[in-house]
Amino acid sequence: MVQENRVSHAQMLCGPSGVGKINLALAFAQYLNCQHRHDNDSCGECPACRKYSRLVHPDLHFVFPVVKSTKHKNPVSDTYINEWRQFVSSRPYFNIRQWFNYLDADKQGLIYSQESQEIIKKLSLKTFEGKYKVMIIWLPEKMHLAAANKLLKLLEEPPEGTVFLLVSDNPNDVLGTIQSRAQRLNVPPLSNEEIAGALQTQHGVSPDEAANFAKLAGGNYVAACEIVEQDEERTYFFDKFVSMMRLAYGRKLFDLIDWCDDMNRQSKERQKNFFDFSLRLIRENFMMNIQEPELLYLTPDEENFSARFAPFINDGNVLQLCEEFSLAHSHLEQNGNARIILMDLCLKVIMLLKQ
């Protein structure tokens, strides 16, 4: 695109989490303003490239989800720009959960409505050094509706030399009018071989373990690293899922109330992540029940539990279980009362496990 002088002013990089979309956006932005471009990459040595490597180039701007706090009641991306630069520089592959954990956030994060004014203000200025002003919007699906609507005119007719790079994990959740104004580029999952090679190089994992972990990750390098490092949150979710299913099967209502109270003390982002984790385990147990070992993606601990639990996930209840967990996730996103949502889900799981 750059060599043929047909750079689209708005592009949306879409694909699953953990495949390097933000890396691609940063590399493309650096190439746009590199002073000594090579045929296939930026030089990495000119003043512009050195500033891009530290994420401090004056023509590079970021928008990303942030959280409100007692200290920051009306935050915008620039409120957390120093934390963002440190975070992105320290781990090139990451997801939104890791970003919120880095901020020590206990609330749902958004790109709030006041962000649109900041975007308009930044892009109204002329370029400082480079040919292009680049605005990278990470996770536009997290953009407040008011902010998204205010951005439409700017996306359709941006100032000269402006390039928007939208990086989305769930493009179908992005406002349709924004999708229609951006050129969509689909970034595929990483291959198992690529992930396995990286795990061996960066984590010192044996070839056999690396191949197994890469299969479990499903093209997501972040997930692969979490499996290798035995991520604390993944372990917590597994323990909570096992506990929930055992209590539901035993119809231990008072213990389930205690379970709900404990889960209710977690942040809403963590609760939603638990529902996503549970949906994955329900799927894997169904695959084990119908004896499709080639389609199984389980860690050793998960496989040990599923060997006994899989018979309870069958074609009589698997769709309803998935619907109930998905519905709970949706209700949480709409700021429903978490304790009521969790208790309602537990009661439905009790009934469905008996089918």
XYZ file of C-alpha atoms in Angstrom:
355
model
C 0.000 0.000 0.000
C 2.752 2.448 0.919
C 4.887 1.686 -2.141
C 1.915 2.071 -4.479
C 0.761 5.236 -2.689
C -2.705 3.873 -1.893
C -2.761 4.025 1.886
C -6.337 3.896 3.117
C -7.116 6.572 5.709
C -9.022 4.086 7.924
C -8.137 0.426 8.336
C -9.462 -2.148 10.778
C -7.164 -5.040 11.687
C -9.401 -7.898 12.795
C -8.669 -11.302 14.250
C -8.659 -13.318 17.452
C -6.831 -12.147 20.553
C -3.134 -12.910 20.908
C -2.182 -13.079 17.207
C -0.137 -9.871 17.062
C -2.551 -7.350 15.550
C -1.252 -4.471 17.703
C 2.306 -5.419 16.672
C 1.277 -5.261 13.019
C -0.380 -1.861 13.532
C 2.741 -0.460 15.225
C 5.044 -1.868 12.539
C 2.862 -0.414 9.772
C 2.689 2.975 11.513
C 6.495 3.001 11.878
C 6.933 2.089 8.199
C 4.671 4.972 7.156
C 6.920 7.561 8.811
C 10.313 5.845 8.460
C 12.822 8.235 6.853
C 14.848 5.465 5.143
C 12.378 2.714 4.275
C 13.573 -0.622 2.957
C 11.440 -2.564 0.487
C 9.830 -4.747 3.140
C 10.424 -3.027 6.474
C 11.387 0.203 8.178
C 15.095 0.876 8.748
C 14.873 0.777 12.552
C 17.704 3.297 12.858
C 16.430 6.713 11.779
C 15.195 9.215 14.423
C 11.548 8.413 13.584
C 12.070 4.654 14.028
C 13.847 5.151 17.345
C 10.935 7.250 18.619
C 8.437 4.681 17.381
C 10.315 1.916 19.188
C 9.740 3.859 22.440
C 6.150 4.783 21.401
C 6.926 8.507 21.831
C 6.780 9.781 18.235
C 4.778 13.049 18.232
C 2.686 11.898 15.246
C 1.716 8.593 16.868
C -1.456 8.688 18.970
C -3.234 5.968 20.938
C -6.789 5.311 22.061
C -7.486 2.321 24.315
C -9.945 1.242 27.055
C -9.382 2.900 30.432
C -11.014 2.648 33.848
C -12.518 5.226 36.162
C -11.139 5.555 39.682
C -11.321 7.933 42.635
C -8.187 9.587 41.269
C -9.351 9.688 37.631
C -13.104 10.316 37.424
C -13.163 11.266 33.718
C -10.208 9.422 32.233
C -9.056 9.450 28.620
C -6.255 7.448 27.053
C -3.674 10.153 27.737
C -4.448 9.785 31.443
C -2.744 6.377 31.313
C -0.320 6.966 28.428
C 2.820 6.394 30.532
C 1.438 3.113 31.888
C 0.423 2.120 28.351
C 3.920 2.717 26.952
C 5.530 0.735 29.756
C 3.022 -2.104 29.372
C 3.267 -2.432 25.572
C 7.068 -2.164 25.636
C 7.356 -4.911 28.255
C 5.108 -7.486 26.515
C 4.469 -7.315 22.778
C 1.626 -9.885 22.985
C -1.175 -9.155 25.462
C -4.936 -9.058 25.931
C -7.388 -6.735 27.622
C -7.452 -8.760 30.842
C -3.695 -8.368 31.240
C -3.986 -4.626 30.544
C -6.623 -4.161 33.257
C -4.625 -6.335 35.657
C -1.626 -4.087 34.997
C -3.767 -1.088 35.966
C -4.992 -3.018 39.027
C -8.530 -2.251 37.865
C -11.588 -3.778 39.506
C -14.142 -2.233 37.121
C -15.131 -2.673 33.507
C -13.071 -0.510 31.174
C -14.306 1.525 28.224
C -13.257 4.128 25.703
C -15.413 6.847 27.229
C -17.370 9.547 25.409
C -14.907 12.331 26.302
C -12.245 10.517 24.265
C -13.793 11.769 21.013
C -12.923 15.373 21.883
C -9.318 14.361 22.529
C -9.140 12.611 19.152
C -10.557 15.632 17.325
C -8.143 17.975 19.129
C -5.063 15.855 18.351
C -5.884 15.331 14.692
C -6.691 18.991 14.086
C -2.982 19.771 14.509
C -0.503 19.521 11.651
C 2.033 16.729 11.553
C 5.135 17.473 13.626
C 7.812 15.388 11.935
C 6.427 12.639 9.729
C 4.333 12.510 6.593
C 1.433 10.852 8.426
C -0.419 11.307 11.703
C -1.334 7.820 12.903
C -4.156 7.160 15.370
C -4.157 3.569 16.689
C -7.471 2.656 18.345
C -7.095 -0.587 20.284
C -10.399 -2.453 20.760
C -12.900 -0.053 19.128
C -15.642 -2.482 20.238
C -15.097 -1.056 23.734
C -15.937 2.462 22.557
C -18.880 4.224 24.183
C -21.689 4.821 21.687
C -21.459 8.611 22.072
C -17.723 8.549 21.334
C -18.230 6.271 18.333
C -20.920 8.504 16.829
C -18.781 11.628 17.225
C -15.941 9.852 15.442
C -17.943 9.028 12.303
C -17.426 12.336 10.504
C -13.715 12.310 11.246
C -13.373 8.735 9.956
C -15.191 9.649 6.744
C -13.269 12.865 6.057
C -10.086 12.947 8.160
C -7.532 15.751 7.956
C -4.925 15.303 5.240
C -2.173 12.833 6.096
C -4.196 11.097 8.826
C -4.360 7.298 9.112
C -6.654 5.471 11.533
C -5.629 1.930 12.508
C -8.411 0.176 14.419
C -7.321 -3.051 16.123
C -10.287 -5.262 16.975
C -10.699 -8.676 18.646
C -14.481 -8.721 18.001
C -15.209 -6.673 14.867
C -18.889 -7.653 14.854
C -19.279 -5.681 18.104
C -17.952 -2.510 16.455
C -20.591 0.034 15.438
C -21.735 -0.816 11.902
C -21.264 2.738 10.642
C -17.625 2.612 11.765
C -17.103 -0.771 10.097
C -18.416 0.617 6.815
C -15.897 3.485 6.880
C -12.802 1.315 7.413
C -10.947 -1.073 5.116
C -10.988 -4.444 6.837
C -7.832 -6.563 7.059
C -8.195 -10.007 8.620
C -5.200 -11.242 10.622
C -5.227 -15.063 10.857
C -4.361 -17.068 13.985
C -0.722 -18.021 14.402
C 0.207 -21.511 13.265
C 0.996 -24.204 15.815
C 4.537 -24.381 14.433
C 5.090 -20.633 14.947
C 3.829 -20.769 18.524
C 5.798 -23.921 19.340
C 8.993 -22.376 17.980
C 8.484 -19.218 20.045
C 7.796 -21.209 23.217
C 11.005 -23.190 22.751
C 13.044 -20.046 22.099
C 11.555 -17.724 24.701
C 10.451 -20.117 27.448
C 12.866 -23.021 27.074
C 10.041 -25.534 26.624
C 10.853 -28.971 25.202
C 9.692 -29.656 21.598
C 6.991 -32.143 22.679
C 5.591 -29.838 25.368
C 5.760 -26.857 23.001
C 3.760 -28.730 20.353
C 1.117 -29.706 22.934
C 0.856 -26.194 24.379
C 0.630 -24.698 20.878
C -2.294 -26.986 20.056
C -4.080 -25.991 23.274
C -3.561 -22.286 22.512
C -5.488 -22.427 19.232
C -3.364 -19.829 17.448
C -3.271 -17.461 20.447
C 0.272 -16.767 21.668
C -0.962 -15.063 24.843
C -2.918 -18.193 25.780
C 0.152 -20.346 25.046
C 2.300 -18.250 27.398
C -0.364 -18.454 30.110
C -0.430 -22.249 29.831
C 3.371 -22.421 30.129
C 3.436 -20.041 33.089
C 0.422 -21.749 34.722
C -1.321 -18.421 34.862
C -2.890 -17.720 38.266
C -6.200 -16.584 36.814
C -6.538 -19.639 34.582
C -5.948 -21.884 37.636
C -8.494 -19.881 39.656
C -11.121 -20.206 36.916
C -10.561 -23.956 36.666
C -10.958 -24.414 40.431
C -14.133 -22.298 40.445
C -15.615 -24.231 37.502
C -14.905 -27.602 39.146
C -16.393 -26.384 42.424
C -19.487 -24.978 40.716
C -20.210 -28.177 38.813
C -19.704 -30.449 41.833
C -21.925 -28.323 44.061
C -24.581 -28.042 41.346
C -24.610 -31.784 40.757
C -24.888 -32.400 44.506
C -27.620 -29.719 44.757
C -25.818 -28.086 47.672
C -27.682 -24.774 47.595
C -26.141 -23.173 50.675
C -22.636 -23.967 49.456
C -23.563 -22.534 46.048
C -24.679 -19.314 47.751
C -21.213 -19.084 49.323
C -19.708 -19.802 45.890
C -21.740 -16.941 44.383
C -20.702 -14.584 47.178
C -17.031 -15.334 46.534
C -17.390 -14.859 42.773
C -19.417 -11.694 43.346
C -16.394 -10.148 45.083
C -14.389 -10.390 41.842
C -14.365 -7.593 39.283
C -16.927 -7.732 36.476
C -14.157 -8.204 33.923
C -12.956 -11.255 35.839
C -16.486 -12.616 36.089
C -16.941 -12.277 32.320
C -13.610 -13.985 31.738
C -14.789 -16.843 33.964
C -17.895 -17.283 31.798
C -15.709 -17.407 28.669
C -13.471 -19.996 30.337
C -16.513 -22.057 31.367
C -17.897 -22.029 27.831
C -14.599 -23.416 26.567
C -14.576 -26.236 29.159
C -18.203 -27.144 28.379
C -17.265 -27.442 24.717
C -14.216 -29.592 25.493
C -16.199 -31.911 27.751
C -18.797 -32.388 25.035
C -16.034 -33.256 22.544
C -14.685 -35.799 25.040
C -18.151 -37.256 25.605
C -18.746 -37.839 21.874
C -15.222 -39.295 21.628
C -13.496 -36.813 19.338
C -9.941 -36.797 20.770
C -8.486 -34.935 17.768
C -10.698 -31.964 18.617
C -9.766 -31.819 22.316
C -7.794 -28.885 23.689
C -7.275 -29.595 27.386
C -4.400 -29.184 29.822
C -3.475 -32.305 31.868
C -5.409 -31.042 34.932
C -8.449 -30.232 32.828
C -8.288 -33.594 31.074
C -8.102 -35.440 34.393
C -11.249 -33.695 35.633
C -13.071 -34.044 32.306
C -12.499 -37.795 32.187
C -15.053 -38.064 35.007
C -17.209 -35.030 34.232
C -17.656 -35.393 30.435
C -20.592 -37.881 30.635
C -22.709 -35.126 32.196
C -22.275 -32.829 29.150
C -24.303 -34.377 26.345
C -26.479 -33.486 23.378
C -29.424 -33.094 25.755
C -27.985 -30.142 27.656
C -24.849 -28.778 25.952
C -26.642 -26.105 23.901
C -28.719 -24.924 26.854
C -25.646 -24.759 29.107
C -23.812 -22.661 26.525
C -26.842 -20.396 26.136
C -27.099 -19.849 29.898
C -23.408 -18.962 30.315
C -23.556 -16.678 27.261
C -26.690 -15.010 28.623
C -25.008 -14.441 32.007
C -22.045 -12.853 30.186
C -24.420 -10.588 28.247
C -26.328 -9.539 31.396
C -23.059 -8.639 33.139
C -22.052 -6.463 30.192
C -25.351 -4.642 30.626
C -24.423 -3.934 34.269
C -26.854 -6.419 35.769
C -26.598 -7.389 39.434
C -23.765 -9.940 39.468
C -24.980 -11.846 42.530
C -28.465 -12.379 41.072
C -26.991 -13.370 37.690
C -24.629 -15.876 39.298
C -27.300 -17.430 41.522
C -29.733 -17.714 38.625
C -27.028 -19.405 36.549
C -26.249 -21.896 39.331
C -29.916 -22.895 39.675
C -30.181 -23.484 35.922
C -26.965 -25.542 35.920
C -28.465 -27.749 38.679
C -31.438 -28.567 36.452
C -29.434 -29.005 33.241
C -26.868 -31.394 34.723
C -29.683 -33.815 35.505
C -30.735 -34.043 31.845
